[in-house]
PDB file of C-alpha atoms in Angstrom:
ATOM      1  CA  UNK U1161     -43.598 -66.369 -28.837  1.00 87.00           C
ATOM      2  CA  UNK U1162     -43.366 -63.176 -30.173  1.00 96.00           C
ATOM      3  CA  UNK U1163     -45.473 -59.773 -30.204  1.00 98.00           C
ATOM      4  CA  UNK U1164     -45.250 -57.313 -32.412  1.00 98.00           C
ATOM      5  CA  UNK U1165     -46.238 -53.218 -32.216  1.00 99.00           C
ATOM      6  CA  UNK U1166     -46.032 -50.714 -34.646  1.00 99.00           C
ATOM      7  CA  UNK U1167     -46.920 -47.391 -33.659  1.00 98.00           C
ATOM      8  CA  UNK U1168     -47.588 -44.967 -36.492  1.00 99.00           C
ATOM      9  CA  UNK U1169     -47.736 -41.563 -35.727  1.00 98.00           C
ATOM     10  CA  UNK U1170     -50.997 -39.545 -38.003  1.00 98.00           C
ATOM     11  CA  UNK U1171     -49.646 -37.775 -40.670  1.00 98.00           C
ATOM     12  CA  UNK U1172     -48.850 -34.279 -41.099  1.00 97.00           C
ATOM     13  CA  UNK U1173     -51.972 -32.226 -40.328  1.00 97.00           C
ATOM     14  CA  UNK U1174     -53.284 -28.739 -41.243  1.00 95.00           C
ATOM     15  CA  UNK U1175     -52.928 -25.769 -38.697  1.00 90.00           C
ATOM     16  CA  UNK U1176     -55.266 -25.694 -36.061  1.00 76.00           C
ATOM     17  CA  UNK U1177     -56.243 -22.239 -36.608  1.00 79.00           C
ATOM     18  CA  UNK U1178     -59.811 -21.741 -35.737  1.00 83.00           C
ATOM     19  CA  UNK U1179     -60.572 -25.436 -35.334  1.00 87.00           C
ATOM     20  CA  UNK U1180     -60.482 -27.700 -32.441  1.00 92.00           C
ATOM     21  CA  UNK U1181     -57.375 -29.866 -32.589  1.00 92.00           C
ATOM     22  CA  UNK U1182     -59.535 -33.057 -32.529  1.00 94.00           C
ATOM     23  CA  UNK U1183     -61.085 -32.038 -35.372  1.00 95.00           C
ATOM     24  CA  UNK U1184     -57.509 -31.154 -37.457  1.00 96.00           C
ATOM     25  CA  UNK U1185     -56.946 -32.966 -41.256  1.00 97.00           C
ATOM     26  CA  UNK U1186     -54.629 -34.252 -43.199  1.00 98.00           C
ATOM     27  CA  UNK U1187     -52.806 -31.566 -45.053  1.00 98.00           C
ATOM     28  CA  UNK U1188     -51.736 -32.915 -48.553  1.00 98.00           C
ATOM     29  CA  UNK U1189     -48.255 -33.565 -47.679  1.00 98.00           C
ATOM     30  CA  UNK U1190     -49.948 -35.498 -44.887  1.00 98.00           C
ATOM     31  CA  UNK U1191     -52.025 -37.979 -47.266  1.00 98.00           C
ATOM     32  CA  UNK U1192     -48.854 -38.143 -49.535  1.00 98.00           C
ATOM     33  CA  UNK U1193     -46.387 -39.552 -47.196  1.00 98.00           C
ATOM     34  CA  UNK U1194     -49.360 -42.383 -45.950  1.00 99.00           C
ATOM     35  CA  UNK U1195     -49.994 -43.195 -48.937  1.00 98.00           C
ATOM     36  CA  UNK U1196     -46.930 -43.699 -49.682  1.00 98.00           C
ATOM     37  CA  UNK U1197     -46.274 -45.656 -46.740  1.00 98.00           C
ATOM     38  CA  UNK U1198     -48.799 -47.583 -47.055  1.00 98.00           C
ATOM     39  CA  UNK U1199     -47.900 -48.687 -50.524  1.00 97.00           C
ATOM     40  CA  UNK U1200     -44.422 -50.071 -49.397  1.00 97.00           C
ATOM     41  CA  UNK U1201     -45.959 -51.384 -47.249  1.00 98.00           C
ATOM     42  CA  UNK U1202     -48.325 -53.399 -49.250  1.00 96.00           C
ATOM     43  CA  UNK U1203     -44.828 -54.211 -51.321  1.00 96.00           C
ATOM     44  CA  UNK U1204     -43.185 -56.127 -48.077  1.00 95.00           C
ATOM     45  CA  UNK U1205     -46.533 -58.153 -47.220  1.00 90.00           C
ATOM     46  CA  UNK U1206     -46.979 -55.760 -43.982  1.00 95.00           C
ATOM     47  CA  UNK U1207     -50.169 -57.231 -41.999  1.00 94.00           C
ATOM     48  CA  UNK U1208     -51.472 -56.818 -38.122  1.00 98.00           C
ATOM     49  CA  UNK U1209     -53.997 -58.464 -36.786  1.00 98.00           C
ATOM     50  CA  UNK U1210     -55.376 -55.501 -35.586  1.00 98.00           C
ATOM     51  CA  UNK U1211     -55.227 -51.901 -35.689  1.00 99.00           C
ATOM     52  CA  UNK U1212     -55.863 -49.302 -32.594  1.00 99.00           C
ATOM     53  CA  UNK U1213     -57.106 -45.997 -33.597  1.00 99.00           C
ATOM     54  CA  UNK U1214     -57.745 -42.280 -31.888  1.00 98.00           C
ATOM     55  CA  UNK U1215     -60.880 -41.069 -33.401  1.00 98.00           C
ATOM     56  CA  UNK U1216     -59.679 -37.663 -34.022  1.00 98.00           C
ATOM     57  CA  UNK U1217     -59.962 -36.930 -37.715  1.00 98.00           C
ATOM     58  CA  UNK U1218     -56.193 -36.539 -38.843  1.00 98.00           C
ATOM     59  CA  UNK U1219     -55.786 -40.435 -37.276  1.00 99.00           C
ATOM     60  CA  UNK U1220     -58.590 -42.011 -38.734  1.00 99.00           C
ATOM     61  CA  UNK U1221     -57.841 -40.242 -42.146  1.00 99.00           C
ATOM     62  CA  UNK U1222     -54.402 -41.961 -41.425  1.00 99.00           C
ATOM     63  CA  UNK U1223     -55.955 -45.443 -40.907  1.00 99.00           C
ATOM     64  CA  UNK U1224     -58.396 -45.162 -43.863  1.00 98.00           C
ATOM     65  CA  UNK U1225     -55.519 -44.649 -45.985  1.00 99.00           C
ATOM     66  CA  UNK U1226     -53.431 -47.225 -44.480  1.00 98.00           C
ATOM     67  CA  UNK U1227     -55.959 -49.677 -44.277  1.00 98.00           C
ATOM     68  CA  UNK U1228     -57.051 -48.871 -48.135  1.00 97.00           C
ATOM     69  CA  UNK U1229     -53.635 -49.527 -49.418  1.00 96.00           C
ATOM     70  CA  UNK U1230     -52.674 -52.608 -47.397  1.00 96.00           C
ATOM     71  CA  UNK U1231     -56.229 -54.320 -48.442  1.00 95.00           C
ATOM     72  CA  UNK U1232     -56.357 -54.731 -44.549  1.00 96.00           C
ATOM     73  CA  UNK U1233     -59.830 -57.498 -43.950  1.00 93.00           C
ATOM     74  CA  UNK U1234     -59.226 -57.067 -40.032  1.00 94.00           C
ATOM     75  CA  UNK U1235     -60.794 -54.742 -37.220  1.00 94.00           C
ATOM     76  CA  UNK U1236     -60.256 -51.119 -36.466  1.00 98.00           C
ATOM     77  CA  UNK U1237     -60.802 -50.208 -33.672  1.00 98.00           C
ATOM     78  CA  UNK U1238     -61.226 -46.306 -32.582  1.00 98.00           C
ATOM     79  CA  UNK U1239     -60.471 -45.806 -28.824  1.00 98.00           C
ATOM     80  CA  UNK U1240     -61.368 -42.151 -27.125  1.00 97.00           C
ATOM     81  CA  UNK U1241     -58.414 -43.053 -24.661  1.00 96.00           C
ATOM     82  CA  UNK U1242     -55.541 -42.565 -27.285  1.00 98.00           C
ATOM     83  CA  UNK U1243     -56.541 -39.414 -28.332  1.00 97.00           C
ATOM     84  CA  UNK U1244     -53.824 -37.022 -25.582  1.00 94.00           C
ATOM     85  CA  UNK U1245     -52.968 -40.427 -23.823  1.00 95.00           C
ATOM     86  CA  UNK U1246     -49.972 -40.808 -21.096  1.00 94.00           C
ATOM     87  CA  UNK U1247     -47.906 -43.086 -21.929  1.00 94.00           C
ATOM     88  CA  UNK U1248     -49.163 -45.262 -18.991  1.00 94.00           C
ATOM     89  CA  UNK U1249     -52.655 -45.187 -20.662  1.00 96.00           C
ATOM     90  CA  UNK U1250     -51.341 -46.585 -24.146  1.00 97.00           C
ATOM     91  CA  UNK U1251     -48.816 -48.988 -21.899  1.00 96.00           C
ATOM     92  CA  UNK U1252     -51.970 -50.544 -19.877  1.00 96.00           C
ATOM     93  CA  UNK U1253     -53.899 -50.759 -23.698  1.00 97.00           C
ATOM     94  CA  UNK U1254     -51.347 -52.744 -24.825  1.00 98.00           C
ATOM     95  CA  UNK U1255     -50.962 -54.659 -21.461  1.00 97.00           C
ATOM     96  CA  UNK U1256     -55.049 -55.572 -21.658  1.00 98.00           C
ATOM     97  CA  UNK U1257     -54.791 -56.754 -25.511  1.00 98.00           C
ATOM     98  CA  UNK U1258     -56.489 -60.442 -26.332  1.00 98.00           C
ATOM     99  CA  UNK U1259     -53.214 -62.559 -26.620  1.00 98.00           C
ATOM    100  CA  UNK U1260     -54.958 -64.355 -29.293  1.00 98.00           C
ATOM    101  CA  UNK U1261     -53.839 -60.698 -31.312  1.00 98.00           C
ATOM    102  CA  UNK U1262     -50.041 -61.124 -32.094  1.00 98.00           C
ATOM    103  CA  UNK U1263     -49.280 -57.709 -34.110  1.00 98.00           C
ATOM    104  CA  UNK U1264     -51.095 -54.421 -33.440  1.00 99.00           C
ATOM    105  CA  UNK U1265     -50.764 -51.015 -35.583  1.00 99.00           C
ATOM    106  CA  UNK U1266     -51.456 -48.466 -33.307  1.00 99.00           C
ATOM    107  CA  UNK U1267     -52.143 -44.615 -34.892  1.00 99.00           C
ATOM    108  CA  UNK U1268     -51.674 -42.110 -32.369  1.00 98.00           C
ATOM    109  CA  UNK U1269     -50.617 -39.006 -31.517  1.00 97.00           C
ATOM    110  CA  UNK U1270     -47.214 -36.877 -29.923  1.00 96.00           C
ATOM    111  CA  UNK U1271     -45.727 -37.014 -27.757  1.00 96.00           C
ATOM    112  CA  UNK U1272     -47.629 -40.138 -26.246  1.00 96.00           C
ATOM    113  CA  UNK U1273     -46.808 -42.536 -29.330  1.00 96.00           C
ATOM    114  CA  UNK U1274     -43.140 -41.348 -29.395  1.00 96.00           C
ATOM    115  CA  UNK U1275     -42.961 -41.830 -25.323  1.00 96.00           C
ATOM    116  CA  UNK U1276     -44.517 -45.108 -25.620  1.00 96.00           C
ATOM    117  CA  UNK U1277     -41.805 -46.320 -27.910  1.00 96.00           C
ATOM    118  CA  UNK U1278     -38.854 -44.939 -26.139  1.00 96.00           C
ATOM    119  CA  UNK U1279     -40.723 -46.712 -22.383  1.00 96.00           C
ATOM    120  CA  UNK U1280     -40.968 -49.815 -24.322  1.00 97.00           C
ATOM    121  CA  UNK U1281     -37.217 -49.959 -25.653  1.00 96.00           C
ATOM    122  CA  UNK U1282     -35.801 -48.569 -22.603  1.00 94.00           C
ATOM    123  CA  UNK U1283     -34.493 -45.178 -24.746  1.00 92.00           C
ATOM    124  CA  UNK U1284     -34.929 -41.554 -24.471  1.00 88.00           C
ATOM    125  CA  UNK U1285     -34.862 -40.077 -27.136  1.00 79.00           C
ATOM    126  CA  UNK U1286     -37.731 -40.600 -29.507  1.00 79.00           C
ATOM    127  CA  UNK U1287     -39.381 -38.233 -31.569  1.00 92.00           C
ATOM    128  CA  UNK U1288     -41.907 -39.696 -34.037  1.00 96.00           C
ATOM    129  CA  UNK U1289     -42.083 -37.339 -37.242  1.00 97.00           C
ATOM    130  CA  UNK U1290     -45.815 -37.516 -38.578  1.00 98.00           C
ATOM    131  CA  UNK U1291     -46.870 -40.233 -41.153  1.00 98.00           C
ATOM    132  CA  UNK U1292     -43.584 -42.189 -39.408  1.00 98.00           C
ATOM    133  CA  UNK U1293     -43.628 -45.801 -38.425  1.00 98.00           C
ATOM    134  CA  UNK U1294     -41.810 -47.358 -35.802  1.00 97.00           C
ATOM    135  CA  UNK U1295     -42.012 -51.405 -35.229  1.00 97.00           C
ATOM    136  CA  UNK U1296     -41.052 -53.104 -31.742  1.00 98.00           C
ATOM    137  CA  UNK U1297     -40.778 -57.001 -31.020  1.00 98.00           C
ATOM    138  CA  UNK U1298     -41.062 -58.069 -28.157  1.00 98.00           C
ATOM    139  CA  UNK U1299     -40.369 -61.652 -26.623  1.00 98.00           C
ATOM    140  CA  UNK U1300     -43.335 -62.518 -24.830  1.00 98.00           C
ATOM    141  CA  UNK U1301     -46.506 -65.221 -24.728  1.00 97.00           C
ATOM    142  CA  UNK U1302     -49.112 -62.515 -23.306  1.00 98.00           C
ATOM    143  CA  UNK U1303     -49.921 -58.945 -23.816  1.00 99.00           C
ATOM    144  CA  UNK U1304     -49.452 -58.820 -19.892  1.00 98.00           C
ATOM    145  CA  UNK U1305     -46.227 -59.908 -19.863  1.00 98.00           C
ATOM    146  CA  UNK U1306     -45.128 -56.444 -21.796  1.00 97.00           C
ATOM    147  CA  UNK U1307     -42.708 -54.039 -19.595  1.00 96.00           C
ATOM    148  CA  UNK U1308     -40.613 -51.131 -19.477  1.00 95.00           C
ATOM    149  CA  UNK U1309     -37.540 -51.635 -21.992  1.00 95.00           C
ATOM    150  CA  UNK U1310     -38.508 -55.328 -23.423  1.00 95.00           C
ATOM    151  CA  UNK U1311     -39.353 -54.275 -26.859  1.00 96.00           C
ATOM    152  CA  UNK U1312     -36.479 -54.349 -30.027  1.00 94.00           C
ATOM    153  CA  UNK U1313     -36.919 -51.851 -33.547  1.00 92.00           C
ATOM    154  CA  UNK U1314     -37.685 -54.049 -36.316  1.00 87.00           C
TER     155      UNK U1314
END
């Protein structure tokens, strides 16, 4: 069996300049490269069967987008914990997922979402850009089973 993650760092975001950073939006550039990305995406028949979401406003702008141009019928899910997560706390997430759920999109934030990728492929030197999508596969039967340096890139 196989699982599949894709984390997807929010995209670019306006300064934070007299504004909490929770509370940060999308710059334009921002909403241009999701859309964008979500619209290839729609081309290659992208689906999860769930999607993981920080609340703050720059990530669920993200998902709305994402989930508007993939036509995505599933569950979103908006978890306090992501927003300035470890990457232990997004590792025991994933390790805690129904294994019913084989593909997740999870929309986070740096540098948690960019450690998270490099603890799950065993690298160490990831740096997501924002709006950027990374996919992992990972050879397992349960969400449990998911360790240090088992995932592939798609």
């Amino acid at each position: 069996m196989v699982k599949k993650l894709f984390l997807l760092r929010h995209g670019h975001a306006v300064s934070g300049f007299n504004m909490r950073d929770y509370d940060r939006t999308l710059s334009s550039q921002g909403v241009s490269v999701i859309s964008s990305l979500s619209e290839r995406l729609s081309l290659e028949d992208f689906n999860v069967d769930l999607i993981l979401c920080s609340p703050a406003i720059r990530t669920m702008q993200t998902c709305d987008i994402m989930t508007e141009g993939l036509k995505y019928p599933g569950k979103v899910e908006y978890i306090n914990a992501i927003y300035e997560a470890t990457t232990q706390q997004l590792f025991l997430l994933i390790n805690q997922l129904d294994d019913s759920i084989d593909s997740v999109l999870l929309i986070g934030h740096n540098p948690g979402i960019s450690y998270l990728c490099d603890y799950l492929q065993g690298t160490n030197h990831t740096e997501m850009a924002p709006g950027e999508l990374i996919g992992i596969t990972m050879e397992v039967e349960r969400w449990s089973e998911v360790s240090k340096g088992i995932g592939l890139s798609l």
